[in-house]
mmCIF file of N, CA and C in Angstrom:
data_model
loop_
_atom_site.group_PDB
_atom_site.id
_atom_site.type_symbol
_atom_site.label_atom_id
_atom_site.label_comp_id
_atom_site.label_asym_id
_atom_site.label_seq_id
_atom_site.Cartn_x
_atom_site.Cartn_y
_atom_site.Cartn_z
ATOM 1 N N UNK A 1 0.837 -1.192 0.000
ATOM 2 C CA UNK A 1 0.000 0.000 0.000
ATOM 3 C C UNK A 1 0.873 1.243 0.000
ATOM 4 N N UNK A 2 0.685 2.119 -0.985
ATOM 5 C CA UNK A 2 1.456 3.355 -1.080
ATOM 6 C C UNK A 2 0.694 4.477 -0.397
ATOM 7 N N UNK A 3 1.337 5.137 0.541
ATOM 8 C CA UNK A 3 0.720 6.259 1.251
ATOM 9 C C UNK A 3 1.025 7.550 0.506
ATOM 10 N N UNK A 4 -0.021 8.306 0.198
ATOM 11 C CA UNK A 4 0.108 9.593 -0.471
ATOM 12 C C UNK A 4 -0.408 10.683 0.460
ATOM 13 N N UNK A 5 0.300 11.805 0.513
ATOM 14 C CA UNK A 5 -0.100 12.902 1.390
ATOM 15 C C UNK A 5 -0.135 14.188 0.585
ATOM 16 N N UNK A 6 -1.316 14.810 0.546
ATOM 17 C CA UNK A 6 -1.462 16.102 -0.109
ATOM 18 C C UNK A 6 -1.227 17.226 0.893
ATOM 19 N N UNK A 7 -0.698 18.328 0.395
ATOM 20 C CA UNK A 7 -0.513 19.517 1.224
ATOM 21 C C UNK A 7 -0.579 20.758 0.340
ATOM 22 N N UNK A 8 -0.709 21.914 0.986
ATOM 23 C CA UNK A 8 -0.709 23.177 0.252
ATOM 24 C C UNK A 8 -2.071 23.789 0.052
ATOM 25 N N UNK A 9 -3.108 23.116 0.514
ATOM 26 C CA UNK A 9 -4.442 23.683 0.379
ATOM 27 C C UNK A 9 -4.638 24.877 1.296
ATOM 28 N N UNK A 10 -5.735 25.580 1.083
ATOM 29 C CA UNK A 10 -6.043 26.743 1.897
ATOM 30 C C UNK A 10 -7.082 27.601 1.233
ATOM 31 N N UNK A 11 -7.167 28.828 1.685
ATOM 32 C CA UNK A 11 -8.130 29.781 1.134
ATOM 33 C C UNK A 11 -7.387 30.856 0.353
ATOM 34 N N UNK A 12 -7.903 31.148 -0.824
ATOM 35 C CA UNK A 12 -7.280 32.146 -1.689
ATOM 36 C C UNK A 12 -8.388 32.951 -2.369
ATOM 37 N N UNK A 13 -8.094 34.176 -2.708
ATOM 38 C CA UNK A 13 -9.074 35.007 -3.412
ATOM 39 C C UNK A 13 -9.115 34.634 -4.892
ATOM 40 N N UNK A 14 -10.258 34.883 -5.503
ATOM 41 C CA UNK A 14 -10.404 34.632 -6.938
ATOM 42 C C UNK A 14 -9.313 35.372 -7.714
ATOM 43 N N UNK A 15 -8.747 34.682 -8.692
ATOM 44 C CA UNK A 15 -7.654 35.238 -9.476
ATOM 45 C C UNK A 15 -6.280 34.875 -8.934
ATOM 46 N N UNK A 16 -6.250 34.336 -7.735
ATOM 47 C CA UNK A 16 -4.986 33.978 -7.109
ATOM 48 C C UNK A 16 -4.477 32.613 -7.533
ATOM 49 N N UNK A 17 -3.383 32.207 -6.893
ATOM 50 C CA UNK A 17 -2.725 30.944 -7.219
ATOM 51 C C UNK A 17 -2.449 30.137 -5.959
ATOM 52 N N UNK A 18 -2.370 28.829 -6.160
ATOM 53 C CA UNK A 18 -1.953 27.910 -5.099
ATOM 54 C C UNK A 18 -1.143 26.798 -5.741
ATOM 55 N N UNK A 19 -0.220 26.246 -4.971
ATOM 56 C CA UNK A 19 0.493 25.071 -5.432
ATOM 57 C C UNK A 19 0.292 23.949 -4.415
ATOM 58 N N UNK A 20 -0.288 22.868 -4.887
ATOM 59 C CA UNK A 20 -0.479 21.696 -4.049
ATOM 60 C C UNK A 20 0.671 20.719 -4.272
ATOM 61 N N UNK A 21 0.963 19.960 -3.228
ATOM 62 C CA UNK A 21 1.999 18.931 -3.313
ATOM 63 C C UNK A 21 1.400 17.575 -2.960
ATOM 64 N N UNK A 22 1.936 16.557 -3.578
ATOM 65 C CA UNK A 22 1.585 15.170 -3.280
ATOM 66 C C UNK A 22 2.886 14.440 -3.014
ATOM 67 N N UNK A 23 3.055 13.977 -1.796
ATOM 68 C CA UNK A 23 4.324 13.373 -1.406
ATOM 69 C C UNK A 23 4.117 11.961 -0.875
ATOM 70 N N UNK A 24 5.202 11.203 -0.901
ATOM 71 C CA UNK A 24 5.175 9.847 -0.367
ATOM 72 C C UNK A 24 6.576 9.453 0.078
ATOM 73 N N UNK A 25 6.618 8.620 1.086
ATOM 74 C CA UNK A 25 7.901 8.081 1.533
ATOM 75 C C UNK A 25 8.175 6.723 0.897
ATOM 76 N N UNK A 26 7.224 6.255 0.085
ATOM 77 C CA UNK A 26 7.356 4.943 -0.529
ATOM 78 C C UNK A 26 8.418 4.969 -1.626
ATOM 79 N N UNK A 27 9.251 3.946 -1.658
ATOM 80 C CA UNK A 27 10.352 3.899 -2.624
ATOM 81 C C UNK A 27 9.884 3.685 -4.055
ATOM 82 N N UNK A 28 8.633 3.238 -4.233
ATOM 83 C CA UNK A 28 8.118 3.022 -5.588
ATOM 84 C C UNK A 28 7.482 4.269 -6.187
ATOM 85 N N UNK A 29 7.398 5.349 -5.409
ATOM 86 C CA UNK A 29 6.683 6.555 -5.861
ATOM 87 C C UNK A 29 7.197 7.048 -7.204
ATOM 88 N N UNK A 30 8.502 7.038 -7.389
ATOM 89 C CA UNK A 30 9.082 7.562 -8.628
ATOM 90 C C UNK A 30 8.773 6.679 -9.836
ATOM 91 N N UNK A 31 8.192 5.509 -9.608
ATOM 92 C CA UNK A 31 7.827 4.606 -10.691
ATOM 93 C C UNK A 31 6.332 4.648 -11.010
ATOM 94 N N UNK A 32 5.615 5.520 -10.338
ATOM 95 C CA UNK A 32 4.164 5.584 -10.476
ATOM 96 C C UNK A 32 3.721 6.806 -11.266
ATOM 97 N N UNK A 33 2.715 6.631 -12.115
ATOM 98 C CA UNK A 33 2.036 7.787 -12.700
ATOM 99 C C UNK A 33 1.168 8.397 -11.607
ATOM 100 N N UNK A 34 1.141 9.727 -11.559
ATOM 101 C CA UNK A 34 0.393 10.414 -10.511
ATOM 102 C C UNK A 34 -0.661 11.318 -11.136
ATOM 103 N N UNK A 35 -1.844 11.289 -10.561
ATOM 104 C CA UNK A 35 -2.935 12.118 -11.060
ATOM 105 C C UNK A 35 -3.537 12.968 -9.954
ATOM 106 N N UNK A 36 -4.246 14.007 -10.377
ATOM 107 C CA UNK A 36 -4.957 14.892 -9.453
ATOM 108 C C UNK A 36 -6.446 14.863 -9.774
ATOM 109 N N UNK A 37 -7.248 14.869 -8.727
ATOM 110 C CA UNK A 37 -8.699 14.888 -8.812
ATOM 111 C C UNK A 37 -9.214 15.937 -7.838
ATOM 112 N N UNK A 38 -10.465 16.313 -7.998
ATOM 113 C CA UNK A 38 -11.106 17.171 -7.003
ATOM 114 C C UNK A 38 -12.567 16.770 -6.864
ATOM 115 N N UNK A 39 -13.115 17.122 -5.706
ATOM 116 C CA UNK A 39 -14.512 16.829 -5.444
ATOM 117 C C UNK A 39 -15.151 18.018 -4.744
ATOM 118 N N UNK A 40 -15.939 18.817 -5.487
ATOM 119 C CA UNK A 40 -16.674 19.914 -4.858
ATOM 120 C C UNK A 40 -17.786 19.355 -3.980
ATOM 121 N N UNK A 41 -18.281 20.151 -3.036
ATOM 122 C CA UNK A 41 -19.373 19.671 -2.172
ATOM 123 C C UNK A 41 -20.589 19.268 -2.987
ATOM 124 N N UNK A 42 -21.078 18.064 -2.763
ATOM 125 C CA UNK A 42 -22.276 17.598 -3.435
ATOM 126 C C UNK A 42 -22.070 17.119 -4.858
ATOM 127 N N UNK A 43 -20.824 17.062 -5.293
ATOM 128 C CA UNK A 43 -20.527 16.644 -6.665
ATOM 129 C C UNK A 43 -19.646 15.407 -6.662
ATOM 130 N N UNK A 44 -19.573 14.744 -7.817
ATOM 131 C CA UNK A 44 -18.711 13.590 -7.956
ATOM 132 C C UNK A 44 -17.255 14.018 -8.116
ATOM 133 N N UNK A 45 -16.364 13.067 -7.856
ATOM 134 C CA UNK A 45 -14.951 13.348 -8.019
ATOM 135 C C UNK A 45 -14.616 13.514 -9.499
ATOM 136 N N UNK A 46 -13.801 14.538 -9.786
ATOM 137 C CA UNK A 46 -13.468 14.922 -11.163
ATOM 138 C C UNK A 46 -11.971 14.763 -11.411
ATOM 139 N N UNK A 47 -11.621 14.139 -12.532
ATOM 140 C CA UNK A 47 -10.224 14.028 -12.943
ATOM 141 C C UNK A 47 -9.746 15.378 -13.464
ATOM 142 N N UNK A 48 -8.549 15.807 -12.996
ATOM 143 C CA UNK A 48 -7.983 17.079 -13.432
ATOM 144 C C UNK A 48 -6.823 16.885 -14.396
ATOM 145 N N UNK A 49 -5.994 15.904 -14.111
ATOM 146 C CA UNK A 49 -4.832 15.685 -14.960
ATOM 147 C C UNK A 49 -3.892 14.690 -14.318
ATOM 148 N N UNK A 50 -2.867 14.300 -15.075
ATOM 149 C CA UNK A 50 -1.918 13.315 -14.573
ATOM 150 C C UNK A 50 -0.571 13.509 -15.248
ATOM 151 N N UNK A 51 0.442 12.889 -14.653
ATOM 152 C CA UNK A 51 1.801 12.967 -15.174
ATOM 153 C C UNK A 51 2.415 11.571 -15.112
ATOM 154 N N UNK A 52 3.178 11.221 -16.145
ATOM 155 C CA UNK A 52 3.822 9.916 -16.144
ATOM 156 C C UNK A 52 4.972 9.866 -15.142
ATOM 157 N N UNK A 53 5.410 8.661 -14.828
ATOM 158 C CA UNK A 53 6.456 8.492 -13.819
ATOM 159 C C UNK A 53 7.770 9.136 -14.251
ATOM 160 N N UNK A 54 8.005 9.246 -15.569
ATOM 161 C CA UNK A 54 9.228 9.881 -16.061
ATOM 162 C C UNK A 54 9.064 11.378 -16.261
ATOM 163 N N UNK A 55 7.835 11.878 -16.076
ATOM 164 C CA UNK A 55 7.501 13.278 -16.358
ATOM 165 C C UNK A 55 7.604 13.608 -17.841
ATOM 166 N N UNK A 56 7.619 12.609 -18.691
ATOM 167 C CA UNK A 56 7.727 12.852 -20.131
ATOM 168 C C UNK A 56 6.401 13.272 -20.757
ATOM 169 N N UNK A 57 5.288 13.032 -20.042
ATOM 170 C CA UNK A 57 3.986 13.357 -20.605
ATOM 171 C C UNK A 57 3.012 13.769 -19.517
ATOM 172 N N UNK A 58 2.150 14.720 -19.857
ATOM 173 C CA UNK A 58 1.065 15.121 -18.975
ATOM 174 C C UNK A 58 -0.242 15.101 -19.752
ATOM 175 N N UNK A 59 -1.317 15.036 -19.020
ATOM 176 C CA UNK A 59 -2.647 14.946 -19.612
ATOM 177 C C UNK A 59 -3.580 15.751 -18.725
ATOM 178 N N UNK A 60 -4.415 16.630 -19.325
ATOM 179 C CA UNK A 60 -5.277 17.506 -18.538
ATOM 180 C C UNK A 60 -6.724 17.430 -18.994
ATOM 181 N N UNK A 61 -7.615 17.630 -18.042
ATOM 182 C CA UNK A 61 -9.021 17.801 -18.378
ATOM 183 C C UNK A 61 -9.217 19.171 -19.020
ATOM 184 N N UNK A 62 -10.174 19.257 -19.925
ATOM 185 C CA UNK A 62 -10.425 20.527 -20.609
ATOM 186 C C UNK A 62 -10.784 21.645 -19.628
ATOM 187 N N UNK A 63 -11.397 21.278 -18.514
ATOM 188 C CA UNK A 63 -11.863 22.290 -17.557
ATOM 189 C C UNK A 63 -10.724 23.066 -16.899
ATOM 190 N N UNK A 64 -9.515 22.503 -16.898
ATOM 191 C CA UNK A 64 -8.394 23.168 -16.225
ATOM 192 C C UNK A 64 -7.210 23.415 -17.151
ATOM 193 N N UNK A 65 -7.306 22.968 -18.379
ATOM 194 C CA UNK A 65 -6.190 23.109 -19.327
ATOM 195 C C UNK A 65 -5.856 24.588 -19.494
ATOM 196 N N UNK A 66 -4.577 24.916 -19.374
ATOM 197 C CA UNK A 66 -4.129 26.292 -19.499
ATOM 198 C C UNK A 66 -4.069 27.038 -18.174
ATOM 199 N N UNK A 67 -4.752 26.545 -17.140
ATOM 200 C CA UNK A 67 -4.708 27.183 -15.811
ATOM 201 C C UNK A 67 -3.932 26.344 -14.802
ATOM 202 N N UNK A 68 -4.012 25.032 -14.927
ATOM 203 C CA UNK A 68 -3.362 24.123 -13.981
ATOM 204 C C UNK A 68 -2.193 23.416 -14.676
ATOM 205 N N UNK A 69 -1.113 23.218 -13.918
ATOM 206 C CA UNK A 69 0.067 22.541 -14.440
ATOM 207 C C UNK A 69 0.552 21.513 -13.429
ATOM 208 N N UNK A 70 0.826 20.312 -13.928
ATOM 209 C CA UNK A 70 1.343 19.235 -13.072
ATOM 210 C C UNK A 70 2.812 19.030 -13.396
ATOM 211 N N UNK A 71 3.618 18.895 -12.347
ATOM 212 C CA UNK A 71 5.039 18.615 -12.504
ATOM 213 C C UNK A 71 5.462 17.679 -11.376
ATOM 214 N N UNK A 72 6.674 17.178 -11.482
ATOM 215 C CA UNK A 72 7.146 16.285 -10.416
ATOM 216 C C UNK A 72 8.649 16.420 -10.238
ATOM 217 N N UNK A 73 9.074 16.102 -9.022
ATOM 218 C CA UNK A 73 10.487 16.046 -8.686
ATOM 219 C C UNK A 73 10.710 14.698 -8.006
ATOM 220 N N UNK A 74 11.207 13.754 -8.751
ATOM 221 C CA UNK A 74 11.375 12.402 -8.203
ATOM 222 C C UNK A 74 12.494 12.326 -7.174
ATOM 223 N N UNK A 75 13.371 13.321 -7.154
ATOM 224 C CA UNK A 75 14.411 13.330 -6.114
ATOM 225 C C UNK A 75 13.793 13.667 -4.757
ATOM 226 N N UNK A 76 12.618 14.306 -4.790
ATOM 227 C CA UNK A 76 11.915 14.656 -3.554
ATOM 228 C C UNK A 76 10.661 13.817 -3.348
ATOM 229 N N UNK A 77 10.436 12.852 -4.250
ATOM 230 C CA UNK A 77 9.212 12.032 -4.156
ATOM 231 C C UNK A 77 7.968 12.908 -4.041
ATOM 232 N N UNK A 78 7.891 13.911 -4.899
ATOM 233 C CA UNK A 78 6.793 14.875 -4.823
ATOM 234 C C UNK A 78 6.282 15.233 -6.215
ATOM 235 N N UNK A 79 4.966 15.327 -6.308
ATOM 236 C CA UNK A 79 4.295 15.816 -7.514
ATOM 237 C C UNK A 79 3.551 17.080 -7.135
ATOM 238 N N UNK A 80 3.558 18.047 -8.041
ATOM 239 C CA UNK A 80 2.951 19.351 -7.776
ATOM 240 C C UNK A 80 1.773 19.611 -8.697
ATOM 241 N N UNK A 81 0.815 20.360 -8.176
ATOM 242 C CA UNK A 81 -0.291 20.872 -8.982
ATOM 243 C C UNK A 81 -0.289 22.390 -8.802
ATOM 244 N N UNK A 82 0.182 23.093 -9.818
ATOM 245 C CA UNK A 82 0.180 24.557 -9.799
ATOM 246 C C UNK A 82 -1.145 25.035 -10.362
ATOM 247 N N UNK A 83 -1.867 25.808 -9.573
ATOM 248 C CA UNK A 83 -3.189 26.289 -9.972
ATOM 249 C C UNK A 83 -3.171 27.812 -10.045
ATOM 250 N N UNK A 84 -3.447 28.338 -11.220
ATOM 251 C CA UNK A 84 -3.456 29.786 -11.440
ATOM 252 C C UNK A 84 -4.845 30.259 -11.832
ATOM 253 N N UNK A 85 -5.048 31.557 -11.734
ATOM 254 C CA UNK A 85 -6.337 32.169 -12.114
ATOM 255 C C UNK A 85 -7.507 31.425 -11.487
ATOM 256 N N UNK A 86 -7.415 31.205 -10.200
ATOM 257 C CA UNK A 86 -8.433 30.405 -9.517
ATOM 258 C C UNK A 86 -9.780 31.111 -9.485
ATOM 259 N N UNK A 87 -10.828 30.294 -9.548
ATOM 260 C CA UNK A 87 -12.201 30.786 -9.561
ATOM 261 C C UNK A 87 -12.954 30.176 -8.381
ATOM 262 N N UNK A 88 -14.031 30.809 -7.947
ATOM 263 C CA UNK A 88 -14.808 30.225 -6.842
ATOM 264 C C UNK A 88 -15.261 28.795 -7.133
ATOM 265 N N UNK A 89 -15.509 28.476 -8.393
ATOM 266 C CA UNK A 89 -15.951 27.116 -8.734
ATOM 267 C C UNK A 89 -14.820 26.088 -8.653
ATOM 268 N N UNK A 90 -13.603 26.533 -8.397
ATOM 269 C CA UNK A 90 -12.504 25.599 -8.146
ATOM 270 C C UNK A 90 -12.493 25.116 -6.695
ATOM 271 N N UNK A 91 -13.369 25.660 -5.879
ATOM 272 C CA UNK A 91 -13.463 25.228 -4.490
ATOM 273 C C UNK A 91 -13.828 23.749 -4.413
ATOM 274 N N UNK A 92 -13.000 22.973 -3.706
ATOM 275 C CA UNK A 92 -13.195 21.524 -3.640
ATOM 276 C C UNK A 92 -12.151 20.924 -2.711
ATOM 277 N N UNK A 93 -12.329 19.646 -2.425
ATOM 278 C CA UNK A 93 -11.255 18.861 -1.829
ATOM 279 C C UNK A 93 -10.445 18.271 -2.979
ATOM 280 N N UNK A 94 -9.142 18.477 -2.929
ATOM 281 C CA UNK A 94 -8.246 18.018 -3.985
ATOM 282 C C UNK A 94 -7.491 16.779 -3.514
ATOM 283 N N UNK A 95 -7.473 15.771 -4.386
ATOM 284 C CA UNK A 95 -6.847 14.492 -4.077
ATOM 285 C C UNK A 95 -5.763 14.173 -5.105
ATOM 286 N N UNK A 96 -4.691 13.541 -4.646
ATOM 287 C CA UNK A 96 -3.774 12.930 -5.606
ATOM 288 C C UNK A 96 -3.967 11.420 -5.547
ATOM 289 N N UNK A 97 -3.602 10.779 -6.640
ATOM 290 C CA UNK A 97 -3.735 9.334 -6.762
ATOM 291 C C UNK A 97 -2.560 8.784 -7.556
ATOM 292 N N UNK A 98 -2.285 7.503 -7.352
ATOM 293 C CA UNK A 98 -1.170 6.858 -8.036
ATOM 294 C C UNK A 98 -1.670 5.692 -8.869
ATOM 295 N N UNK A 99 -1.082 5.553 -10.037
ATOM 296 C CA UNK A 99 -1.435 4.486 -10.981
ATOM 297 C C UNK A 99 -0.163 3.712 -11.311
ATOM 298 N N UNK A 100 -0.225 2.407 -11.170
ATOM 299 C CA UNK A 100 0.918 1.568 -11.514
ATOM 300 C C UNK A 100 0.949 1.377 -13.028
ATOM 301 N N UNK A 101 1.946 1.965 -13.707
ATOM 302 C CA UNK A 101 1.937 1.937 -15.174
ATOM 303 C C UNK A 101 2.142 0.563 -15.779
ATOM 304 N N UNK A 102 2.652 -0.384 -14.988
ATOM 305 C CA UNK A 102 2.891 -1.725 -15.500
ATOM 306 C C UNK A 102 1.664 -2.628 -15.350
ATOM 307 N N UNK A 103 0.572 -2.065 -14.837
ATOM 308 C CA UNK A 103 -0.616 -2.863 -14.533
ATOM 309 C C UNK A 103 -1.836 -2.131 -15.064
ATOM 310 N N UNK A 104 -2.672 -2.794 -15.838
ATOM 311 C CA UNK A 104 -3.889 -2.177 -16.337
ATOM 312 C C UNK A 104 -3.665 -1.481 -17.671
ATOM 313 N N UNK A 105 -4.558 -0.549 -17.990
ATOM 314 C CA UNK A 105 -4.549 0.129 -19.281
ATOM 315 C C UNK A 105 -3.349 1.063 -19.407
ATOM 316 N N UNK A 106 -2.924 1.253 -20.671
ATOM 317 C CA UNK A 106 -1.750 2.083 -20.928
ATOM 318 C C UNK A 106 -2.102 3.569 -20.904
ATOM 319 N N UNK A 107 -1.116 4.396 -20.654
ATOM 320 C CA UNK A 107 -1.217 5.853 -20.734
ATOM 321 C C UNK A 107 -1.741 6.250 -22.111
ATOM 322 N N UNK A 108 -2.634 7.247 -22.193
ATOM 323 C CA UNK A 108 -2.987 8.233 -21.165
ATOM 324 C C UNK A 108 -4.132 7.827 -20.238
ATOM 325 N N UNK A 109 -4.604 6.596 -20.339
ATOM 326 C CA UNK A 109 -5.605 6.154 -19.366
ATOM 327 C C UNK A 109 -4.978 6.158 -17.974
ATOM 328 N N UNK A 110 -5.730 6.660 -17.020
ATOM 329 C CA UNK A 110 -5.248 6.752 -15.646
ATOM 330 C C UNK A 110 -6.231 6.009 -14.760
ATOM 331 N N UNK A 111 -5.766 4.934 -14.145
ATOM 332 C CA UNK A 111 -6.611 4.097 -13.285
ATOM 333 C C UNK A 111 -6.000 4.092 -11.887
ATOM 334 N N UNK A 112 -6.565 4.888 -10.964
ATOM 335 C CA UNK A 112 -5.964 4.993 -9.624
ATOM 336 C C UNK A 112 -5.915 3.669 -8.887
ATOM 337 N N UNK A 113 -4.744 3.414 -8.321
ATOM 338 C CA UNK A 113 -4.582 2.253 -7.442
ATOM 339 C C UNK A 113 -4.498 2.686 -5.978
ATOM 340 N N UNK A 114 -4.011 3.903 -5.747
ATOM 341 C CA UNK A 114 -3.851 4.428 -4.392
ATOM 342 C C UNK A 114 -4.319 5.885 -4.367
ATOM 343 N N UNK A 115 -4.854 6.292 -3.193
ATOM 344 C CA UNK A 115 -5.376 7.643 -3.026
ATOM 345 C C UNK A 115 -4.805 8.292 -1.784
ATOM 346 N N UNK A 116 -4.664 9.625 -1.867
ATOM 347 C CA UNK A 116 -4.399 10.396 -0.672
ATOM 348 C C UNK A 116 -5.691 10.745 0.023
ATOM 349 N N UNK A 117 -5.588 11.447 1.139
ATOM 350 C CA UNK A 117 -6.780 11.793 1.916
ATOM 351 C C UNK A 117 -7.385 13.127 1.510
ATOM 352 N N UNK A 118 -6.667 13.897 0.736
ATOM 353 C CA UNK A 118 -7.214 15.142 0.222
ATOM 354 C C UNK A 118 -6.803 16.365 1.018
ATOM 355 N N UNK A 119 -6.897 17.508 0.341
ATOM 356 C CA UNK A 119 -6.639 18.803 0.973
ATOM 357 C C UNK A 119 -7.675 19.799 0.457
ATOM 358 N N UNK A 120 -8.191 20.630 1.357
ATOM 359 C CA UNK A 120 -9.269 21.555 0.990
ATOM 360 C C UNK A 120 -8.705 22.803 0.325
ATOM 361 N N UNK A 121 -9.320 23.191 -0.777
ATOM 362 C CA UNK A 121 -9.024 24.454 -1.443
ATOM 363 C C UNK A 121 -10.309 25.250 -1.502
ATOM 364 N N UNK A 122 -10.260 26.465 -0.994
ATOM 365 C CA UNK A 122 -11.424 27.349 -1.015
ATOM 366 C C UNK A 122 -11.035 28.641 -1.727
ATOM 367 N N UNK A 123 -11.808 29.003 -2.738
ATOM 368 C CA UNK A 123 -11.562 30.224 -3.500
ATOM 369 C C UNK A 123 -12.700 31.184 -3.217
ATOM 370 N N UNK A 124 -12.362 32.310 -2.628
ATOM 371 C CA UNK A 124 -13.386 33.288 -2.262
ATOM 372 C C UNK A 124 -13.538 34.324 -3.370
ATOM 373 N N UNK A 125 -14.767 34.812 -3.515
ATOM 374 C CA UNK A 125 -15.041 35.791 -4.579
ATOM 375 C C UNK A 125 -14.838 37.215 -4.091
#
């Protein structure tokens, strides 16, 4: 079981930026594709984007393309979600997830095998 921990959430004004982190102490983290999801209150969980274990490719949902950027630093076992031009409708709990690339469907399909507990992001108008 891979433990994932999100951090960096908080409250920000509309138009502002936040950077979320997804970290793990697991030695396999650098071999995993990592994705970001969010779940607004009363809504289903939404896929935002993902990055391959080598960072050679990223994939984004149309709803955040151009505003959100995913990157990773495997020397720190951390994946980042940079969020710019935030809107009140971006308010949600944000989750990272890990996909074992050697198991299941090939990239760009992202099938979470492990989840973090989430971090709250609130965008005020």
